[in-house]
PDB file of C-alpha atoms and ligand atoms in Angstrom:
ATOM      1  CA  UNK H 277     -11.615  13.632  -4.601  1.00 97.00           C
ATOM      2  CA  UNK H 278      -9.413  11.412  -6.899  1.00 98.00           C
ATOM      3  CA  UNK H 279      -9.569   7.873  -6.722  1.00 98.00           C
ATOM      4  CA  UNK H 280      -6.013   6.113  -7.338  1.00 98.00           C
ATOM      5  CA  UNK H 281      -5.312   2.709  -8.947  1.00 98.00           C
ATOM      6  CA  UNK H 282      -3.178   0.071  -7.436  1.00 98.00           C
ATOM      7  CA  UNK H 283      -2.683  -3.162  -9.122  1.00 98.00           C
ATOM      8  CA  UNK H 284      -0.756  -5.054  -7.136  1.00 98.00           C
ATOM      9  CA  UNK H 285       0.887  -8.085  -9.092  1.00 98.00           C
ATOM     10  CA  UNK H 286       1.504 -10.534  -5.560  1.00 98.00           C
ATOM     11  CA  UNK H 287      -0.441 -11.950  -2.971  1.00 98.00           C
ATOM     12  CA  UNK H 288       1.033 -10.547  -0.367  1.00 98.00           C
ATOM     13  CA  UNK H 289       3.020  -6.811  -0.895  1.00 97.00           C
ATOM     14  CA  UNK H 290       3.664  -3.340   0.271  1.00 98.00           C
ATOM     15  CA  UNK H 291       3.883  -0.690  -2.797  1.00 97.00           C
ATOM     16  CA  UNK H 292       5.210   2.745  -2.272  1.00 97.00           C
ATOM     17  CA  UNK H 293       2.184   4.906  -3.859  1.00 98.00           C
ATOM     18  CA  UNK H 294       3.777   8.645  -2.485  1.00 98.00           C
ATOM     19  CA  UNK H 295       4.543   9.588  -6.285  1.00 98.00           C
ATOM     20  CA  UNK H 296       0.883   8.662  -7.262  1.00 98.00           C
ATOM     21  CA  UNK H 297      -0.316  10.355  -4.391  1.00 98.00           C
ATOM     22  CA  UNK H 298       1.885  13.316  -4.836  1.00 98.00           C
ATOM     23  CA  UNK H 299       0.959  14.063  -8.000  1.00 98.00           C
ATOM     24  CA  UNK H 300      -2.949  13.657  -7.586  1.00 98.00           C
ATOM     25  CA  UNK H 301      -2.531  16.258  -4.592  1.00 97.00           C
ATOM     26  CA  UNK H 302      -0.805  18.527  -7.311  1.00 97.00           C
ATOM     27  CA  UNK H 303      -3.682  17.816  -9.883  1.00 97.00           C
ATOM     28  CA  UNK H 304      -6.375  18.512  -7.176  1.00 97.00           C
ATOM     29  CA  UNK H 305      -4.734  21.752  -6.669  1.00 97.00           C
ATOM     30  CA  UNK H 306      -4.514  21.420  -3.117  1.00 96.00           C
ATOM     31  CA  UNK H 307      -2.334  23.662  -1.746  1.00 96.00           C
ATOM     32  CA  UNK H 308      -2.500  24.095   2.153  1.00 96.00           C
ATOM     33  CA  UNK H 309      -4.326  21.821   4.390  1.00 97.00           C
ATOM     34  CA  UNK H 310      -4.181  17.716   4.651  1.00 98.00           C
ATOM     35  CA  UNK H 311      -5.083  15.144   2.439  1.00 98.00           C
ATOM     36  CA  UNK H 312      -6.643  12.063   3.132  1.00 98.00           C
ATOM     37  CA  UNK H 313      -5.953   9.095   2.176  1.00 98.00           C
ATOM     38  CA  UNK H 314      -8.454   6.230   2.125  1.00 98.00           C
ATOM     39  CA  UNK H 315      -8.500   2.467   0.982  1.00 98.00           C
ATOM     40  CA  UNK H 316     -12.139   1.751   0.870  1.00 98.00           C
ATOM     41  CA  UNK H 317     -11.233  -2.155   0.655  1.00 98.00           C
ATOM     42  CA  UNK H 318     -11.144  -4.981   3.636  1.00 98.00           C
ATOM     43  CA  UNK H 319      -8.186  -6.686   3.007  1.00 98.00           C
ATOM     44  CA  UNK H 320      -6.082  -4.203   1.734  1.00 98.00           C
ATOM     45  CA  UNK H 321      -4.539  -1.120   3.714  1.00 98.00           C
ATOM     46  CA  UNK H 322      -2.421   1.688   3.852  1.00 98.00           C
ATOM     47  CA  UNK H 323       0.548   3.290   6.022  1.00 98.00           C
ATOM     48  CA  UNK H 324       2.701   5.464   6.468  1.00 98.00           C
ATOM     49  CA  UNK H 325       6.809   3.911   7.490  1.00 98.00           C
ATOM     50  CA  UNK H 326       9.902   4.373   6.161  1.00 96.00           C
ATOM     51  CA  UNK H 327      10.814   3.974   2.240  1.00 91.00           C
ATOM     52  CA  UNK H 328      14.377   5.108   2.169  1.00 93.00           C
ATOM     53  CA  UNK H 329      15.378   1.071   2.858  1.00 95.00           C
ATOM     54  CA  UNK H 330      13.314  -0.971   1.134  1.00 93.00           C
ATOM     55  CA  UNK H 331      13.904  -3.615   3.635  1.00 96.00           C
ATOM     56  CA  UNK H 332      12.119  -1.883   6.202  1.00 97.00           C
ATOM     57  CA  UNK H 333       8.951  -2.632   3.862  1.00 96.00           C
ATOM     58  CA  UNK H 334       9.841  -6.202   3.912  1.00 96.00           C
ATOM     59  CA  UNK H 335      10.356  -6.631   7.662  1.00 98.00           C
ATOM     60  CA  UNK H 336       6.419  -4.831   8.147  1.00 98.00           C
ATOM     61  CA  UNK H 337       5.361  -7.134   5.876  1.00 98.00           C
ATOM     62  CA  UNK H 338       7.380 -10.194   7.221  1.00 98.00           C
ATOM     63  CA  UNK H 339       6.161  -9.350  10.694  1.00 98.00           C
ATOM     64  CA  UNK H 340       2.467  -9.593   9.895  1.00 98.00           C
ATOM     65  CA  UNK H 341       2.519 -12.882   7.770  1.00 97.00           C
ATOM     66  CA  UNK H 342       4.126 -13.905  11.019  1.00 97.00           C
ATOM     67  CA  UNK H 343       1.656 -12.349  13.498  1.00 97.00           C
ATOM     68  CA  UNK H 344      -1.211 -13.549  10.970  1.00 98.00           C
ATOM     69  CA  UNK H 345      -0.566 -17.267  10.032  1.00 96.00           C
ATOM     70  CA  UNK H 346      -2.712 -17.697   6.627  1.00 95.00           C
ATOM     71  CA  UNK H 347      -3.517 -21.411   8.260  1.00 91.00           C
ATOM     72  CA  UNK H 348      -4.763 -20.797  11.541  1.00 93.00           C
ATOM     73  CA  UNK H 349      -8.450 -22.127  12.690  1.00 95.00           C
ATOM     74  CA  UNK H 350     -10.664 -19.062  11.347  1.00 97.00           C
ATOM     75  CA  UNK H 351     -14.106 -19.133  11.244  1.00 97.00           C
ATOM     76  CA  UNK H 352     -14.337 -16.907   8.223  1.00 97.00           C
ATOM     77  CA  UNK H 353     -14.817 -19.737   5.384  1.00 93.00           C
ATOM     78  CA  UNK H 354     -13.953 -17.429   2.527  1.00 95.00           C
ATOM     79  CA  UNK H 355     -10.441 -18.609   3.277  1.00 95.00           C
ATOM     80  CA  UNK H 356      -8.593 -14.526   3.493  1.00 98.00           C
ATOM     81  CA  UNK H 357      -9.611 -14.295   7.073  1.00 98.00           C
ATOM     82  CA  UNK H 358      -5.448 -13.646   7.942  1.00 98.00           C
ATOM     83  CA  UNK H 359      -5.573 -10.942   5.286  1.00 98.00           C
ATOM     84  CA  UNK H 360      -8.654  -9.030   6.698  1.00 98.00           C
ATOM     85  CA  UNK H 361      -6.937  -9.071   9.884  1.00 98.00           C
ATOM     86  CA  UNK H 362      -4.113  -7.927   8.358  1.00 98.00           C
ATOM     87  CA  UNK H 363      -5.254  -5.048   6.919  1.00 98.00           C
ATOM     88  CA  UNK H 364      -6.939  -4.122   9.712  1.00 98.00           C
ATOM     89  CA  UNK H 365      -3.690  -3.924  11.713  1.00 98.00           C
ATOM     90  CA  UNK H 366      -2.136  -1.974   8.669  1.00 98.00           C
ATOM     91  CA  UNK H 367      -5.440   0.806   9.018  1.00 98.00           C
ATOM     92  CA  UNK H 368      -7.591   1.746   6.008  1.00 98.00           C
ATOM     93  CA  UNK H 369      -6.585   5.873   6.324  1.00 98.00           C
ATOM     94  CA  UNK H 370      -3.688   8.126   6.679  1.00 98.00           C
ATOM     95  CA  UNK H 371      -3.988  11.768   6.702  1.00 98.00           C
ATOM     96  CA  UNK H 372      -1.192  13.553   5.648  1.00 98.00           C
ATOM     97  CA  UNK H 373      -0.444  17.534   5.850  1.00 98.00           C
ATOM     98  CA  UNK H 374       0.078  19.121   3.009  1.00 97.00           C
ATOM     99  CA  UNK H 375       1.895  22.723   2.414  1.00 97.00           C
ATOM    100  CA  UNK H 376       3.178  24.716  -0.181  1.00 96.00           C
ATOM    101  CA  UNK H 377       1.236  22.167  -2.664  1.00 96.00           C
ATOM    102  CA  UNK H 378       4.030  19.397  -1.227  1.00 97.00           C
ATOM    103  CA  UNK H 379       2.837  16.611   1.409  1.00 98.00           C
ATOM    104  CA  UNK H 380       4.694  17.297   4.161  1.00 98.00           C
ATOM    105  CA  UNK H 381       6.236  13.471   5.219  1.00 98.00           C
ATOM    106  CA  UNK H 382       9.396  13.617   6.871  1.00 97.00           C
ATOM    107  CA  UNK H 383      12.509  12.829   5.339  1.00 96.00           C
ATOM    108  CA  UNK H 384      12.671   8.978   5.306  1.00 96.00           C
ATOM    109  CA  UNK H 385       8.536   8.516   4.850  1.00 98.00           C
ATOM    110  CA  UNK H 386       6.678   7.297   2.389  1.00 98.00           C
ATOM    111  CA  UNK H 387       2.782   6.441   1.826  1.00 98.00           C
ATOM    112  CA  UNK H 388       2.777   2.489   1.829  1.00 98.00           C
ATOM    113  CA  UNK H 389      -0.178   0.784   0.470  1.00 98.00           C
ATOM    114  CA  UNK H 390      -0.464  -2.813   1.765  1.00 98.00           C
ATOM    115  CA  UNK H 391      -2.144  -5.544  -0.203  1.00 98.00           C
ATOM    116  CA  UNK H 392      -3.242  -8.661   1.426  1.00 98.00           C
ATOM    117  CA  UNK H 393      -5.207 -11.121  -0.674  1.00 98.00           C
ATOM    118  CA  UNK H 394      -3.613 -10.129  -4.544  1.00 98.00           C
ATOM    119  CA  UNK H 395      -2.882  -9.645  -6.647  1.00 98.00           C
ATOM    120  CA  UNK H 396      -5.822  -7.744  -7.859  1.00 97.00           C
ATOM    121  CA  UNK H 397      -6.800  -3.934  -8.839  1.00 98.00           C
ATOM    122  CA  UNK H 398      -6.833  -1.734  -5.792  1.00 98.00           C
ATOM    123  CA  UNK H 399      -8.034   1.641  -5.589  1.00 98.00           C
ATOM    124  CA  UNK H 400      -7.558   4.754  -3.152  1.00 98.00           C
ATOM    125  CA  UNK H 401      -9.212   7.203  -2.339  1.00 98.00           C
ATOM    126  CA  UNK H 402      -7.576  10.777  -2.008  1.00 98.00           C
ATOM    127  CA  UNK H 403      -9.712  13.617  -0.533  1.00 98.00           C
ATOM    128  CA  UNK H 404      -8.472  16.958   0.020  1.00 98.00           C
ATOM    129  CA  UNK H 405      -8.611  19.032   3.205  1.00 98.00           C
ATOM    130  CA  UNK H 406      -8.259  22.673   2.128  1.00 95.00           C
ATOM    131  CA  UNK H 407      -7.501  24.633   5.097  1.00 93.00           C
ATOM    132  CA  UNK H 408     -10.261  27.403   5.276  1.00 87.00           C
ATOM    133  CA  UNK H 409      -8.225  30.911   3.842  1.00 73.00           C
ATOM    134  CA  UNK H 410      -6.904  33.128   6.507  1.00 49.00           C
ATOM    135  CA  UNK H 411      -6.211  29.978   8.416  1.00 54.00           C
ATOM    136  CA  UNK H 412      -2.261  30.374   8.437  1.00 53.00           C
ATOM    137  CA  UNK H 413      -2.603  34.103   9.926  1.00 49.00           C
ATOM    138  CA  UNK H 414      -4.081  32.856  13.111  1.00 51.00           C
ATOM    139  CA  UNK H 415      -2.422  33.092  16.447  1.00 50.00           C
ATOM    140  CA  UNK H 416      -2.619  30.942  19.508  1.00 52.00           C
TER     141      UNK H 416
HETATM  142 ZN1   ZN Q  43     -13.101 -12.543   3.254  1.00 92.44          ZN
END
């Protein structure tokens, strides 16, 4: 496993993390399987969406802040009860194939990792899934 570090530098952001998490996959030596990707925090989170138009990253995050007022009656007093609930529609895992060494997202994917109560230093967790040898010679 690798552990990743985020720091996020707003409040409120998605980051596109698929270079990070390409190259730990590389330096795990992970070659055909999945990899895993955890964000062991509870107001942070982690997706995968599109990241060739950077606006769809705004609109996601737009549409939560909107779903998730930061002012409504909560009776969690530590005063991020909108970002846990955030996050928690966001997920805390993604599991992603990986082949050839490559992750295998489709062409306008990316690995978005969502921060909710920042800025702060985030970390996540990759854990590979090596697909046991012989593996791609079976048949259905
Ligand atoms: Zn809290």
């Amino acid at each position: 496993m690798k552990k990743l570090r985020v720091k996020t530098s707003r409040e409120q952001e998605l980051i596109d993390i698929t270079p990070q998490v390409e190259r730990a996959v590389r330096e795990l030596g992970l070659t055909e399987g999945a990899c895993l990707l955890y964000v062991p925090h509870t107001t942070a989170g982690i997706a995968i969406n599109e990241n060739a138009d950077p606006a769809v990253k705004e609109d996601i995050l737009d549409a939560l802040v909107r779903l998730v007022p930061k002012s409504l009656d909560y009776k969690h007093l530590e005063g991020n009860a909108h970002a846990h609930i955030q996050s928690s529609l966001l997920g805390h895992s993604v599991l992603v194939p990986v082949e050839g060494g490559k992750l295998q997202l489709g062409t306008w994917q990316g690995v978005l990792f969502g921060e909710f109560d920042g800025p702060r230093e985030r970390t996540v967790w990759v854990i590979p899934l090596e697909s046991p040898s012989g593996a791609a010679q079976t048949r259905e």
